[in-house]
Amino acid sequence: MERTLTILKPDSVAAGNSGKIIDHLEAEGFEVVAIRKLRLSEAQAQAFYEVHRERPFYSSLVAFMTEGPVVAMALERENAVRKLREVMGATNPDDAAPGTVRALHASSIERNAIHGSDSPENALLELAFFFSRADLVG
Ligand code: GDP
């Protein structure tokens, strides 16, 4: 069993798609180990996306991620990191495989519905960003 971090982004929450996306993830075998709805501060969004600081879309991404509440979840299943990336679909919804969360719910390369950790190492760091050890007893 492996854990990963997902964020239902502000576009998904504002559109009322959180429940549909959680259903989709559960149908793909993910168990929700922990869940939080919160609005990221600018400092939190900047820190979370620190790796993208030099990219031209960084300030726009931070503005998007702070425009409304998000739903962060710790998810568990076999090969959770790789499987979540598959179920999410490509970053750009134009390239996302049919039936993926982004093909179904994303509206642009930026407003793309969902975040998922991109490696087991980053999953541990990102889970710790949102959840304490006591939240993750499972
Ligand atoms: P992910 O791992 O598929 O989420 O993609 P990345 O780690 O490369 O990018 C992080 C997030 O930045 C994406 O999910 C998008 O919300 C946003 N993003 C990525 N590429 C672009 C881009 O070219 N333009 C804009 N405006 N946003 C982007």
Short mmCIF file of N, CA and C in Angstrom, two decimals, residues 7-113:
data_model
loop_
_atom_site.label_atom_id
_atom_site.label_comp_id
_atom_site.label_asym_id
_atom_site.label_seq_id
_atom_site.Cartn_x
_atom_site.Cartn_y
_atom_site.Cartn_z
N ILE A 7 -5.17 17.28 -4.40
CA ILE A 7 -5.91 18.52 -4.10
C ILE A 7 -6.97 18.68 -5.18
N LEU A 8 -8.22 18.79 -4.76
CA LEU A 8 -9.27 19.20 -5.69
C LEU A 8 -9.18 20.72 -5.73
N LYS A 9 -8.83 21.24 -6.90
CA LYS A 9 -8.46 22.65 -7.03
C LYS A 9 -9.70 23.56 -6.95
N PRO A 10 -9.49 24.88 -6.80
CA PRO A 10 -10.64 25.79 -6.62
C PRO A 10 -11.69 25.71 -7.73
N ASP A 11 -11.28 25.41 -8.96
CA ASP A 11 -12.28 25.30 -10.04
C ASP A 11 -13.23 24.13 -9.77
N SER A 12 -12.70 23.00 -9.30
CA SER A 12 -13.53 21.83 -9.01
C SER A 12 -14.50 22.09 -7.86
N VAL A 13 -13.98 22.73 -6.80
CA VAL A 13 -14.80 22.97 -5.62
C VAL A 13 -15.90 23.98 -5.97
N ALA A 14 -15.54 25.06 -6.68
CA ALA A 14 -16.52 26.10 -7.03
C ALA A 14 -17.61 25.54 -7.94
N ALA A 15 -17.25 24.60 -8.80
CA ALA A 15 -18.23 24.02 -9.74
C ALA A 15 -19.10 22.95 -9.09
N GLY A 16 -18.83 22.64 -7.83
CA GLY A 16 -19.61 21.59 -7.17
C GLY A 16 -19.24 20.19 -7.62
N ASN A 17 -17.98 20.03 -8.05
CA ASN A 17 -17.54 18.72 -8.57
C ASN A 17 -16.78 17.87 -7.56
N SER A 18 -16.63 18.35 -6.32
CA SER A 18 -15.82 17.59 -5.35
C SER A 18 -16.37 16.17 -5.16
N GLY A 19 -17.66 16.07 -4.94
CA GLY A 19 -18.25 14.74 -4.69
C GLY A 19 -18.06 13.80 -5.86
N LYS A 20 -18.28 14.32 -7.08
CA LYS A 20 -18.11 13.49 -8.28
C LYS A 20 -16.67 12.99 -8.40
N ILE A 21 -15.72 13.87 -8.10
CA ILE A 21 -14.31 13.47 -8.24
C ILE A 21 -13.93 12.47 -7.15
N ILE A 22 -14.44 12.67 -5.93
CA ILE A 22 -14.17 11.69 -4.87
C ILE A 22 -14.76 10.33 -5.25
N ASP A 23 -15.98 10.31 -5.78
CA ASP A 23 -16.59 9.06 -6.28
C ASP A 23 -15.68 8.38 -7.30
N HIS A 24 -15.18 9.19 -8.25
CA HIS A 24 -14.31 8.69 -9.32
C HIS A 24 -13.06 8.04 -8.71
N LEU A 25 -12.46 8.73 -7.73
CA LEU A 25 -11.23 8.21 -7.11
C LEU A 25 -11.52 6.93 -6.33
N GLU A 26 -12.65 6.89 -5.60
CA GLU A 26 -13.00 5.68 -4.85
C GLU A 26 -13.27 4.52 -5.81
N ALA A 27 -13.90 4.81 -6.94
CA ALA A 27 -14.18 3.76 -7.92
C ALA A 27 -12.89 3.20 -8.52
N GLU A 28 -11.81 4.00 -8.46
CA GLU A 28 -10.51 3.54 -8.95
C GLU A 28 -9.68 2.88 -7.84
N GLY A 29 -10.33 2.64 -6.70
CA GLY A 29 -9.67 1.85 -5.65
C GLY A 29 -8.93 2.65 -4.61
N PHE A 30 -9.06 3.98 -4.64
CA PHE A 30 -8.40 4.80 -3.62
C PHE A 30 -9.27 4.88 -2.37
N GLU A 31 -8.62 4.75 -1.22
CA GLU A 31 -9.32 5.00 0.05
C GLU A 31 -8.93 6.40 0.54
N VAL A 32 -9.92 7.18 0.97
CA VAL A 32 -9.65 8.50 1.55
C VAL A 32 -9.23 8.29 3.01
N VAL A 33 -7.95 8.53 3.28
CA VAL A 33 -7.39 8.32 4.62
C VAL A 33 -7.59 9.57 5.47
N ALA A 34 -7.52 10.74 4.83
CA ALA A 34 -7.72 12.01 5.54
C ALA A 34 -8.21 13.03 4.53
N ILE A 35 -9.01 13.99 4.98
CA ILE A 35 -9.60 14.98 4.07
C ILE A 35 -9.75 16.31 4.79
N ARG A 36 -9.43 17.40 4.09
CA ARG A 36 -9.55 18.76 4.65
C ARG A 36 -10.02 19.70 3.56
N LYS A 37 -11.00 20.55 3.88
CA LYS A 37 -11.36 21.65 2.99
C LYS A 37 -10.76 22.91 3.59
N LEU A 38 -10.03 23.66 2.79
CA LEU A 38 -9.37 24.87 3.29
C LEU A 38 -9.14 25.83 2.15
N ARG A 39 -8.94 27.09 2.50
CA ARG A 39 -8.53 28.07 1.50
C ARG A 39 -7.06 28.38 1.71
N LEU A 40 -6.26 28.12 0.70
CA LEU A 40 -4.82 28.36 0.82
C LEU A 40 -4.53 29.85 0.90
N SER A 41 -3.61 30.24 1.78
CA SER A 41 -3.11 31.62 1.77
C SER A 41 -2.15 31.75 0.60
N GLU A 42 -1.82 33.00 0.26
CA GLU A 42 -0.85 33.23 -0.81
C GLU A 42 0.49 32.59 -0.45
N ALA A 43 0.90 32.74 0.81
CA ALA A 43 2.18 32.17 1.24
C ALA A 43 2.17 30.64 1.14
N GLN A 44 1.05 30.02 1.49
CA GLN A 44 0.96 28.56 1.40
C GLN A 44 1.03 28.10 -0.06
N ALA A 45 0.30 28.79 -0.94
CA ALA A 45 0.30 28.39 -2.36
C ALA A 45 1.69 28.60 -2.96
N GLN A 46 2.33 29.70 -2.60
CA GLN A 46 3.70 29.95 -3.09
C GLN A 46 4.64 28.85 -2.63
N ALA A 47 4.52 28.47 -1.37
CA ALA A 47 5.42 27.44 -0.83
C ALA A 47 5.13 26.09 -1.49
N PHE A 48 3.85 25.77 -1.67
CA PHE A 48 3.50 24.47 -2.24
C PHE A 48 4.06 24.34 -3.66
N TYR A 49 4.01 25.44 -4.43
CA TYR A 49 4.46 25.40 -5.82
C TYR A 49 5.84 26.03 -6.00
N GLU A 50 6.62 26.05 -4.92
CA GLU A 50 7.97 26.64 -4.94
C GLU A 50 8.81 26.16 -6.13
N VAL A 51 8.68 24.88 -6.48
CA VAL A 51 9.46 24.30 -7.58
C VAL A 51 9.19 25.00 -8.91
N HIS A 52 8.02 25.66 -9.02
CA HIS A 52 7.65 26.34 -10.27
C HIS A 52 7.92 27.85 -10.23
N ARG A 53 8.63 28.32 -9.17
CA ARG A 53 8.78 29.77 -8.96
C ARG A 53 9.31 30.52 -10.18
N GLU A 54 10.21 29.89 -10.93
CA GLU A 54 10.80 30.59 -12.09
C GLU A 54 9.97 30.47 -13.36
N ARG A 55 8.89 29.71 -13.32
CA ARG A 55 8.08 29.50 -14.52
C ARG A 55 7.20 30.72 -14.78
N PRO A 56 6.91 31.02 -16.06
CA PRO A 56 6.12 32.23 -16.37
C PRO A 56 4.70 32.19 -15.80
N PHE A 57 4.18 30.99 -15.53
CA PHE A 57 2.79 30.90 -15.05
C PHE A 57 2.69 30.89 -13.52
N TYR A 58 3.83 31.06 -12.81
CA TYR A 58 3.83 30.91 -11.35
C TYR A 58 2.84 31.84 -10.64
N SER A 59 2.86 33.14 -10.96
CA SER A 59 1.99 34.06 -10.21
C SER A 59 0.53 33.82 -10.55
N SER A 60 0.26 33.46 -11.79
CA SER A 60 -1.11 33.14 -12.19
C SER A 60 -1.59 31.86 -11.47
N LEU A 61 -0.70 30.88 -11.37
CA LEU A 61 -1.03 29.62 -10.68
C LEU A 61 -1.34 29.90 -9.20
N VAL A 62 -0.53 30.73 -8.56
CA VAL A 62 -0.75 31.05 -7.15
C VAL A 62 -2.08 31.80 -6.98
N ALA A 63 -2.38 32.71 -7.89
CA ALA A 63 -3.66 33.44 -7.81
C ALA A 63 -4.83 32.46 -7.96
N PHE A 64 -4.72 31.55 -8.91
CA PHE A 64 -5.77 30.54 -9.11
C PHE A 64 -5.96 29.67 -7.87
N MET A 65 -4.87 29.19 -7.31
CA MET A 65 -4.96 28.24 -6.20
C MET A 65 -5.47 28.89 -4.90
N THR A 66 -5.47 30.26 -4.86
CA THR A 66 -5.96 30.95 -3.67
C THR A 66 -7.32 31.62 -3.90
N GLU A 67 -7.92 31.42 -5.06
CA GLU A 67 -9.16 32.16 -5.37
C GLU A 67 -10.37 31.63 -4.62
N GLY A 68 -10.29 30.42 -4.08
CA GLY A 68 -11.40 29.83 -3.34
C GLY A 68 -10.92 28.57 -2.65
N PRO A 69 -11.82 27.91 -1.91
CA PRO A 69 -11.40 26.73 -1.16
C PRO A 69 -10.98 25.56 -2.03
N VAL A 70 -10.11 24.73 -1.47
CA VAL A 70 -9.68 23.47 -2.10
C VAL A 70 -10.03 22.33 -1.15
N VAL A 71 -10.00 21.11 -1.66
CA VAL A 71 -10.16 19.92 -0.82
C VAL A 71 -8.89 19.10 -0.96
N ALA A 72 -8.15 18.97 0.14
CA ALA A 72 -6.92 18.17 0.14
C ALA A 72 -7.23 16.81 0.75
N MET A 73 -6.68 15.76 0.13
CA MET A 73 -6.92 14.41 0.65
C MET A 73 -5.64 13.58 0.62
N ALA A 74 -5.51 12.75 1.65
CA ALA A 74 -4.51 11.69 1.64
C ALA A 74 -5.21 10.44 1.12
N LEU A 75 -4.68 9.89 0.03
CA LEU A 75 -5.29 8.73 -0.63
C LEU A 75 -4.37 7.52 -0.50
N GLU A 76 -4.99 6.35 -0.37
CA GLU A 76 -4.20 5.12 -0.25
C GLU A 76 -4.70 4.05 -1.21
N ARG A 77 -3.77 3.38 -1.87
CA ARG A 77 -4.02 2.17 -2.65
C ARG A 77 -2.65 1.63 -3.10
N GLU A 78 -2.65 0.50 -3.79
CA GLU A 78 -1.39 0.02 -4.35
C GLU A 78 -0.93 0.98 -5.43
N ASN A 79 0.36 1.25 -5.49
CA ASN A 79 0.91 2.16 -6.50
C ASN A 79 0.12 3.47 -6.60
N ALA A 80 -0.20 4.04 -5.45
CA ALA A 80 -1.10 5.20 -5.41
C ALA A 80 -0.57 6.38 -6.23
N VAL A 81 0.73 6.64 -6.16
CA VAL A 81 1.27 7.82 -6.86
C VAL A 81 1.09 7.66 -8.36
N ARG A 82 1.55 6.54 -8.89
CA ARG A 82 1.48 6.32 -10.34
C ARG A 82 0.03 6.22 -10.80
N LYS A 83 -0.79 5.50 -10.04
CA LYS A 83 -2.19 5.31 -10.44
C LYS A 83 -2.96 6.63 -10.42
N LEU A 84 -2.70 7.47 -9.41
CA LEU A 84 -3.42 8.76 -9.38
C LEU A 84 -3.05 9.60 -10.60
N ARG A 85 -1.77 9.61 -10.97
CA ARG A 85 -1.36 10.39 -12.16
C ARG A 85 -2.11 9.90 -13.40
N GLU A 86 -2.30 8.58 -13.48
CA GLU A 86 -3.03 7.98 -14.61
C GLU A 86 -4.51 8.41 -14.58
N VAL A 87 -5.12 8.35 -13.40
CA VAL A 87 -6.55 8.66 -13.27
C VAL A 87 -6.80 10.17 -13.48
N MET A 88 -5.80 11.02 -13.12
CA MET A 88 -5.92 12.47 -13.32
C MET A 88 -5.91 12.83 -14.79
N GLY A 89 -5.02 12.20 -15.57
CA GLY A 89 -4.83 12.58 -16.97
C GLY A 89 -3.77 13.66 -17.10
N ALA A 90 -3.41 13.97 -18.35
CA ALA A 90 -2.33 14.93 -18.63
C ALA A 90 -2.66 16.31 -18.10
N THR A 91 -1.60 17.08 -17.81
CA THR A 91 -1.75 18.45 -17.26
C THR A 91 -2.69 19.29 -18.11
N ASN A 92 -2.49 19.24 -19.44
CA ASN A 92 -3.35 19.98 -20.37
C ASN A 92 -4.55 19.11 -20.73
N PRO A 93 -5.76 19.55 -20.40
CA PRO A 93 -6.93 18.69 -20.66
C PRO A 93 -7.09 18.31 -22.14
N ASP A 94 -6.52 19.13 -23.03
CA ASP A 94 -6.57 18.77 -24.47
C ASP A 94 -5.82 17.48 -24.74
N ASP A 95 -4.84 17.17 -23.87
CA ASP A 95 -4.03 15.95 -24.05
C ASP A 95 -4.47 14.82 -23.11
N ALA A 96 -5.45 15.08 -22.25
CA ALA A 96 -5.84 14.08 -21.25
C ALA A 96 -6.67 12.97 -21.89
N ALA A 97 -6.36 11.74 -21.51
CA ALA A 97 -7.08 10.58 -22.07
C ALA A 97 -8.56 10.66 -21.69
N PRO A 98 -9.44 10.18 -22.58
CA PRO A 98 -10.87 10.19 -22.29
C PRO A 98 -11.16 9.47 -20.97
N GLY A 99 -12.10 10.03 -20.21
CA GLY A 99 -12.50 9.39 -18.95
C GLY A 99 -11.66 9.77 -17.75
N THR A 100 -10.53 10.46 -17.97
CA THR A 100 -9.72 10.90 -16.83
C THR A 100 -10.39 12.12 -16.16
N VAL A 101 -9.98 12.38 -14.91
CA VAL A 101 -10.58 13.50 -14.16
C VAL A 101 -10.40 14.80 -14.94
N ARG A 102 -9.21 15.00 -15.50
CA ARG A 102 -8.98 16.27 -16.21
C ARG A 102 -9.75 16.32 -17.53
N ALA A 103 -9.88 15.22 -18.23
CA ALA A 103 -10.69 15.22 -19.45
C ALA A 103 -12.14 15.56 -19.11
N LEU A 104 -12.60 15.10 -17.95
CA LEU A 104 -14.00 15.31 -17.58
C LEU A 104 -14.26 16.69 -16.98
N HIS A 105 -13.28 17.22 -16.21
CA HIS A 105 -13.59 18.39 -15.38
C HIS A 105 -12.69 19.59 -15.57
N ALA A 106 -11.54 19.48 -16.26
CA ALA A 106 -10.63 20.62 -16.39
C ALA A 106 -11.07 21.53 -17.53
N SER A 107 -10.78 22.84 -17.37
CA SER A 107 -11.15 23.76 -18.44
C SER A 107 -9.94 24.35 -19.16
N SER A 108 -8.73 24.23 -18.59
CA SER A 108 -7.53 24.75 -19.26
C SER A 108 -6.30 24.08 -18.64
N ILE A 109 -5.13 24.37 -19.22
CA ILE A 109 -3.89 23.80 -18.67
C ILE A 109 -3.68 24.27 -17.23
N GLU A 110 -4.16 25.45 -16.89
CA GLU A 110 -4.02 25.94 -15.52
C GLU A 110 -5.18 25.48 -14.64
N ARG A 111 -6.40 25.71 -15.10
CA ARG A 111 -7.60 25.37 -14.33
C ARG A 111 -7.94 23.91 -14.61
N ASN A 112 -7.08 23.04 -14.04
CA ASN A 112 -7.15 21.63 -14.45
C ASN A 112 -7.61 20.68 -13.34
N ALA A 113 -8.45 21.19 -12.49
CA ALA A 113 -9.31 20.37 -11.61
C ALA A 113 -8.63 19.68 -10.42
#
